[in-house]
Amino acid sequence: MRIKTSLEKGLNLFFPNRCVICGEHIGLSQLVCESCYEKLLSKGPAVTVERHKSYDLHYYSYYEGELKELILSYKKGRWRVYKILSELFSRLFEYFQPYPVITYVPSTSVSIEYRGFDHMKLIARDLSKRYGMMLRSSLIPVKNERQIGKSKRDREKLFGKYEARCTAFEVTLIDDVYTTGATISDAVRALRESGVRNISVYVLAKSKR
Ligand SMILES: [Zn+2]
């Protein structure tokens, strides 16, 4: 147990801090309660690799329970949650051997405006520091000027959601949730078109289908 200072006790009385997952009262410097944290750690990492045609997929756990709540709170703007999510990625990285160049699926400008940060970039930057990896912002959401007069679906069909600029041969690509694989496929295709040969994808959660 941590010993709380009287200042902390006072602040907690007026500005109670709550676990972003279950809502339990927690210390000011904490993000999640100990019980939720233990549950998160016990759920992963999944030690299987899914081999897809043009990439390998690694995931920490399934998109449910505490992990789902944590990811949702992060995407709603609780930016400090990146520390825990980065910790979960690092458990995956320690099990597998990621390529030394790391990139991420970028947020759209609308999402960045809403959240105030590019959520996967924040995690990628933290991981690059922890592991001495080279961080590259290689993927760029396709710009609007090419898309005038077409529906979103048509645009994505014609151009894909991303363009890529990357000079590495091998890349570690991270994202938060893997649902149908459409986003990752698009990102992988763009990276391959720019010359990347091998792509290892790491995500926090995979949807059960
Ligand atoms: Zn909790």
mmCIF file of C-alpha atoms and ligand atoms in Angstrom:
data_model
loop_
_atom_site.group_PDB
_atom_site.id
_atom_site.type_symbol
_atom_site.label_atom_id
_atom_site.label_comp_id
_atom_site.label_asym_id
_atom_site.label_seq_id
_atom_site.Cartn_x
_atom_site.Cartn_y
_atom_site.Cartn_z
ATOM 1 C CA MET A 1 0.000 0.000 0.000
ATOM 2 C CA ARG A 2 1.161 3.481 -0.743
ATOM 3 C CA ILE A 3 1.145 5.986 2.074
ATOM 4 C CA LYS A 4 -0.899 8.983 1.042
ATOM 5 C CA THR A 5 0.371 12.431 1.908
ATOM 6 C CA SER A 6 -2.068 14.793 3.601
ATOM 7 C CA LEU A 7 -1.942 17.038 0.518
ATOM 8 C CA GLU A 8 -2.927 14.122 -1.656
ATOM 9 C CA LYS A 9 -5.725 13.194 0.741
ATOM 10 C CA GLY A 10 -6.987 16.778 0.662
ATOM 11 C CA LEU A 11 -6.902 17.003 -3.117
ATOM 12 C CA ASN A 12 -8.589 13.655 -3.441
ATOM 13 C CA LEU A 13 -11.403 14.883 -1.223
ATOM 14 C CA PHE A 14 -12.141 17.835 -3.485
ATOM 15 C CA PHE A 15 -11.086 16.352 -6.827
ATOM 16 C CA PRO A 16 -11.610 12.607 -6.500
ATOM 17 C CA ASN A 17 -9.593 10.621 -9.016
ATOM 18 C CA ARG A 18 -11.236 7.526 -10.435
ATOM 19 C CA CYS A 19 -10.071 4.419 -12.261
ATOM 20 C CA VAL A 20 -10.737 5.034 -15.992
ATOM 21 C CA ILE A 21 -11.994 1.450 -16.254
ATOM 22 C CA CYS A 22 -14.237 0.727 -13.246
ATOM 23 C CA GLY A 23 -14.694 4.144 -11.633
ATOM 24 C CA GLU A 24 -13.178 3.105 -8.266
ATOM 25 C CA HIS A 25 -11.489 5.874 -6.234
ATOM 26 C CA ILE A 26 -7.722 5.844 -6.765
ATOM 27 C CA GLY A 27 -4.658 7.945 -5.868
ATOM 28 C CA LEU A 28 -4.065 11.142 -7.807
ATOM 29 C CA SER A 29 -1.084 9.818 -9.728
ATOM 30 C CA GLN A 30 -2.810 6.581 -10.747
ATOM 31 C CA LEU A 31 -4.823 5.968 -13.923
ATOM 32 C CA VAL A 32 -6.401 2.625 -13.121
ATOM 33 C CA CYS A 33 -7.019 0.756 -9.862
ATOM 34 C CA GLU A 34 -4.786 -2.131 -8.882
ATOM 35 C CA SER A 35 -7.496 -4.705 -9.512
ATOM 36 C CA CYS A 36 -8.114 -3.531 -13.111
ATOM 37 C CA TYR A 37 -4.377 -3.325 -13.735
ATOM 38 C CA GLU A 38 -3.890 -6.917 -12.565
ATOM 39 C CA LYS A 39 -6.724 -8.059 -14.839
ATOM 40 C CA LEU A 40 -5.154 -6.263 -17.827
ATOM 41 C CA LEU A 41 -1.838 -7.963 -17.191
ATOM 42 C CA SER A 42 -3.422 -11.379 -16.798
ATOM 43 C CA LYS A 43 -5.180 -11.173 -20.200
ATOM 44 C CA GLY A 44 -2.073 -11.076 -22.395
ATOM 45 C CA PRO A 45 0.033 -11.156 -24.357
ATOM 46 C CA ALA A 46 -1.433 -13.624 -26.822
ATOM 47 C CA VAL A 47 1.541 -15.683 -27.948
ATOM 48 C CA THR A 48 0.146 -16.711 -31.308
ATOM 49 C CA VAL A 49 0.980 -15.043 -34.607
ATOM 50 C CA GLU A 50 -1.619 -14.779 -37.332
ATOM 51 C CA ARG A 51 -0.008 -15.042 -40.740
ATOM 52 C CA HIS A 52 -1.776 -12.920 -43.323
ATOM 53 C CA LYS A 53 -0.874 -12.674 -46.988
ATOM 54 C CA SER A 54 1.234 -9.552 -46.680
ATOM 55 C CA TYR A 55 1.829 -9.162 -42.942
ATOM 56 C CA ASP A 56 2.044 -10.962 -39.609
ATOM 57 C CA LEU A 57 -0.428 -9.972 -36.909
ATOM 58 C CA HIS A 58 0.384 -9.939 -33.189
ATOM 59 C CA TYR A 59 -2.169 -8.862 -30.601
ATOM 60 C CA TYR A 60 -2.106 -8.386 -26.858
ATOM 61 C CA SER A 61 -5.632 -9.654 -26.156
ATOM 62 C CA TYR A 62 -9.248 -9.531 -27.310
ATOM 63 C CA TYR A 63 -11.303 -6.382 -27.590
ATOM 64 C CA GLU A 64 -13.471 -6.862 -24.511
ATOM 65 C CA GLY A 65 -13.653 -6.196 -20.770
ATOM 66 C CA GLU A 66 -11.030 -3.989 -19.120
ATOM 67 C CA LEU A 67 -8.905 -3.636 -22.252
ATOM 68 C CA LYS A 68 -11.835 -2.380 -24.300
ATOM 69 C CA GLU A 69 -12.785 0.151 -21.602
ATOM 70 C CA LEU A 70 -9.191 1.337 -21.371
ATOM 71 C CA ILE A 71 -8.860 1.844 -25.133
ATOM 72 C CA LEU A 72 -12.200 3.665 -25.257
ATOM 73 C CA SER A 73 -11.212 6.029 -22.443
ATOM 74 C CA TYR A 74 -7.952 6.765 -24.268
ATOM 75 C CA LYS A 75 -9.762 7.525 -27.517
ATOM 76 C CA LYS A 76 -12.174 9.789 -25.663
ATOM 77 C CA GLY A 77 -9.255 11.994 -24.709
ATOM 78 C CA ARG A 78 -7.630 10.555 -21.532
ATOM 79 C CA TRP A 79 -4.223 10.957 -23.092
ATOM 80 C CA ARG A 80 -2.159 9.797 -20.082
ATOM 81 C CA VAL A 81 -3.559 6.286 -20.631
ATOM 82 C CA TYR A 82 -0.908 5.939 -23.366
ATOM 83 C CA LYS A 83 1.501 4.925 -20.586
ATOM 84 C CA ILE A 84 -0.469 1.784 -19.760
ATOM 85 C CA LEU A 85 -1.155 0.934 -23.391
ATOM 86 C CA SER A 86 2.514 1.331 -24.190
ATOM 87 C CA GLU A 87 3.292 -1.009 -21.294
ATOM 88 C CA LEU A 88 0.985 -3.644 -22.817
ATOM 89 C CA PHE A 89 2.681 -3.261 -26.215
ATOM 90 C CA SER A 90 6.043 -3.672 -24.554
ATOM 91 C CA ARG A 91 4.923 -7.039 -23.157
ATOM 92 C CA LEU A 92 4.208 -8.114 -26.721
ATOM 93 C CA PHE A 93 7.507 -6.711 -27.953
ATOM 94 C CA GLU A 94 9.402 -8.609 -25.311
ATOM 95 C CA TYR A 95 7.826 -11.826 -26.441
ATOM 96 C CA PHE A 96 8.340 -11.281 -30.158
ATOM 97 C CA GLN A 97 11.115 -9.416 -31.925
ATOM 98 C CA PRO A 98 9.725 -6.302 -33.600
ATOM 99 C CA TYR A 99 11.596 -4.713 -36.526
ATOM 100 C CA PRO A 100 13.635 -1.688 -35.435
ATOM 101 C CA VAL A 101 11.656 0.823 -37.518
ATOM 102 C CA ILE A 102 8.281 1.613 -35.962
ATOM 103 C CA THR A 103 5.325 3.362 -37.557
ATOM 104 C CA TYR A 104 1.645 3.692 -36.666
ATOM 105 C CA VAL A 105 -1.808 4.025 -38.183
ATOM 106 C CA PRO A 106 -2.355 7.792 -38.021
ATOM 107 C CA SER A 107 -5.488 9.515 -36.792
ATOM 108 C CA THR A 108 -7.491 11.646 -39.179
ATOM 109 C CA SER A 109 -7.302 15.408 -38.671
ATOM 110 C CA VAL A 110 -10.911 15.336 -37.408
ATOM 111 C CA SER A 111 -10.015 12.828 -34.662
ATOM 112 C CA ILE A 112 -6.903 14.783 -33.685
ATOM 113 C CA GLU A 113 -9.022 17.901 -33.339
ATOM 114 C CA TYR A 114 -11.528 16.025 -31.163
ATOM 115 C CA ARG A 115 -8.979 14.281 -28.933
ATOM 116 C CA GLY A 116 -6.233 16.832 -29.019
ATOM 117 C CA PHE A 117 -3.575 14.249 -29.900
ATOM 118 C CA ASP A 118 -2.679 11.563 -32.438
ATOM 119 C CA HIS A 119 -3.316 8.575 -30.200
ATOM 120 C CA MET A 120 -1.167 5.912 -31.875
ATOM 121 C CA LYS A 121 1.686 8.332 -32.494
ATOM 122 C CA LEU A 122 1.907 9.017 -28.759
ATOM 123 C CA ILE A 123 2.304 5.299 -28.076
ATOM 124 C CA ALA A 124 4.722 4.750 -30.976
ATOM 125 C CA ARG A 125 6.904 7.574 -29.712
ATOM 126 C CA ASP A 126 7.010 6.085 -26.223
ATOM 127 C CA LEU A 127 7.883 2.616 -27.565
ATOM 128 C CA SER A 128 10.592 4.033 -29.824
ATOM 129 C CA LYS A 129 12.229 5.599 -26.764
ATOM 130 C CA ARG A 130 11.934 2.448 -24.650
ATOM 131 C CA TYR A 131 13.418 0.172 -27.295
ATOM 132 C CA GLY A 132 15.688 2.535 -29.221
ATOM 133 C CA MET A 133 13.513 2.056 -32.312
ATOM 134 C CA MET A 134 13.368 4.522 -35.194
ATOM 135 C CA LEU A 135 10.010 6.265 -35.237
ATOM 136 C CA ARG A 136 8.680 7.095 -38.689
ATOM 137 C CA SER A 137 5.425 8.888 -39.487
ATOM 138 C CA SER A 138 5.246 6.987 -42.760
ATOM 139 C CA LEU A 139 1.511 6.808 -43.303
ATOM 140 C CA ILE A 140 -0.486 9.839 -44.347
ATOM 141 C CA PRO A 141 -4.294 9.906 -44.565
ATOM 142 C CA VAL A 142 -5.229 10.604 -48.182
ATOM 143 C CA LYS A 143 -5.726 14.318 -48.700
ATOM 144 C CA ASN A 144 -9.079 15.868 -49.374
ATOM 145 C CA GLU A 145 -8.289 17.695 -52.600
ATOM 146 C CA ARG A 146 -8.089 14.430 -54.527
ATOM 147 C CA GLN A 147 -11.461 13.432 -53.264
ATOM 148 C CA ILE A 148 -13.839 16.211 -54.258
ATOM 149 C CA GLY A 149 -17.140 15.003 -55.625
ATOM 150 C CA LYS A 150 -16.783 11.384 -54.488
ATOM 151 C CA SER A 151 -18.322 9.573 -51.552
ATOM 152 C CA LYS A 152 -16.022 8.393 -48.750
ATOM 153 C CA ARG A 153 -16.474 4.785 -49.845
ATOM 154 C CA ASP A 154 -15.625 5.587 -53.477
ATOM 155 C CA ARG A 155 -12.535 7.525 -52.427
ATOM 156 C CA GLU A 156 -11.280 4.670 -50.312
ATOM 157 C CA LYS A 157 -11.922 2.220 -53.125
ATOM 158 C CA LEU A 158 -9.995 4.336 -55.600
ATOM 159 C CA PHE A 159 -7.070 5.528 -53.548
ATOM 160 C CA GLY A 160 -7.074 3.643 -50.254
ATOM 161 C CA LYS A 161 -7.181 5.475 -46.942
ATOM 162 C CA TYR A 162 -3.445 6.104 -46.752
ATOM 163 C CA GLU A 163 -0.408 7.051 -48.725
ATOM 164 C CA ALA A 164 3.013 6.054 -47.486
ATOM 165 C CA ARG A 165 6.519 7.374 -47.628
ATOM 166 C CA CYS A 166 9.005 4.949 -46.201
ATOM 167 C CA THR A 167 12.538 3.957 -47.084
ATOM 168 C CA ALA A 168 12.868 1.008 -44.682
ATOM 169 C CA PHE A 169 12.648 -2.608 -45.865
ATOM 170 C CA GLU A 170 11.171 -3.913 -42.643
ATOM 171 C CA VAL A 171 8.624 -2.091 -40.538
ATOM 172 C CA THR A 172 6.770 -2.614 -37.275
ATOM 173 C CA LEU A 173 3.263 -1.177 -37.650
ATOM 174 C CA ILE A 174 1.092 -0.527 -34.596
ATOM 175 C CA ASP A 175 -2.629 0.156 -34.188
ATOM 176 C CA ASP A 176 -5.136 -0.067 -31.355
ATOM 177 C CA VAL A 177 -7.922 -2.407 -32.487
ATOM 178 C CA TYR A 178 -8.011 -4.978 -35.273
ATOM 179 C CA THR A 179 -11.617 -5.498 -36.349
ATOM 180 C CA THR A 180 -12.083 -6.563 -39.969
ATOM 181 C CA GLY A 181 -8.490 -5.918 -40.947
ATOM 182 C CA ALA A 182 -9.551 -3.382 -43.605
ATOM 183 C CA THR A 183 -7.601 -0.484 -42.090
ATOM 184 C CA ILE A 184 -4.469 -2.555 -41.617
ATOM 185 C CA SER A 185 -4.730 -3.965 -45.149
ATOM 186 C CA ASP A 186 -4.926 -0.440 -46.507
ATOM 187 C CA ALA A 187 -1.963 0.716 -44.441
ATOM 188 C CA VAL A 188 0.071 -2.366 -45.398
ATOM 189 C CA ARG A 189 -0.713 -1.905 -49.091
ATOM 190 C CA ALA A 190 0.447 1.726 -48.954
ATOM 191 C CA LEU A 191 3.663 0.754 -47.149
ATOM 192 C CA ARG A 192 4.362 -1.993 -49.662
ATOM 193 C CA GLU A 193 3.782 0.367 -52.570
ATOM 194 C CA SER A 194 6.402 2.664 -51.084
ATOM 195 C CA GLY A 195 8.909 -0.202 -51.055
ATOM 196 C CA VAL A 196 8.602 -1.884 -47.640
ATOM 197 C CA ARG A 197 9.096 -5.657 -47.979
ATOM 198 C CA ASN A 198 8.271 -7.055 -44.540
ATOM 199 C CA ILE A 199 5.623 -5.732 -42.204
ATOM 200 C CA SER A 200 4.903 -6.950 -38.712
ATOM 201 C CA VAL A 201 1.646 -5.633 -37.283
ATOM 202 C CA TYR A 202 1.114 -5.274 -33.525
ATOM 203 C CA VAL A 203 -2.259 -4.294 -32.090
ATOM 204 C CA LEU A 204 -3.592 -4.067 -28.564
ATOM 205 C CA ALA A 205 -6.864 -5.830 -29.177
ATOM 206 C CA LYS A 206 -8.416 -8.068 -31.752
ATOM 207 C CA SER A 207 -12.198 -8.280 -32.179
ATOM 208 C CA LYS A 208 -13.714 -11.672 -31.633
ATOM 209 C CA ARG A 209 -15.707 -12.422 -34.746
HETATM 210 ZN ZN ZN B 1 -10.574 -0.235 -11.781
#
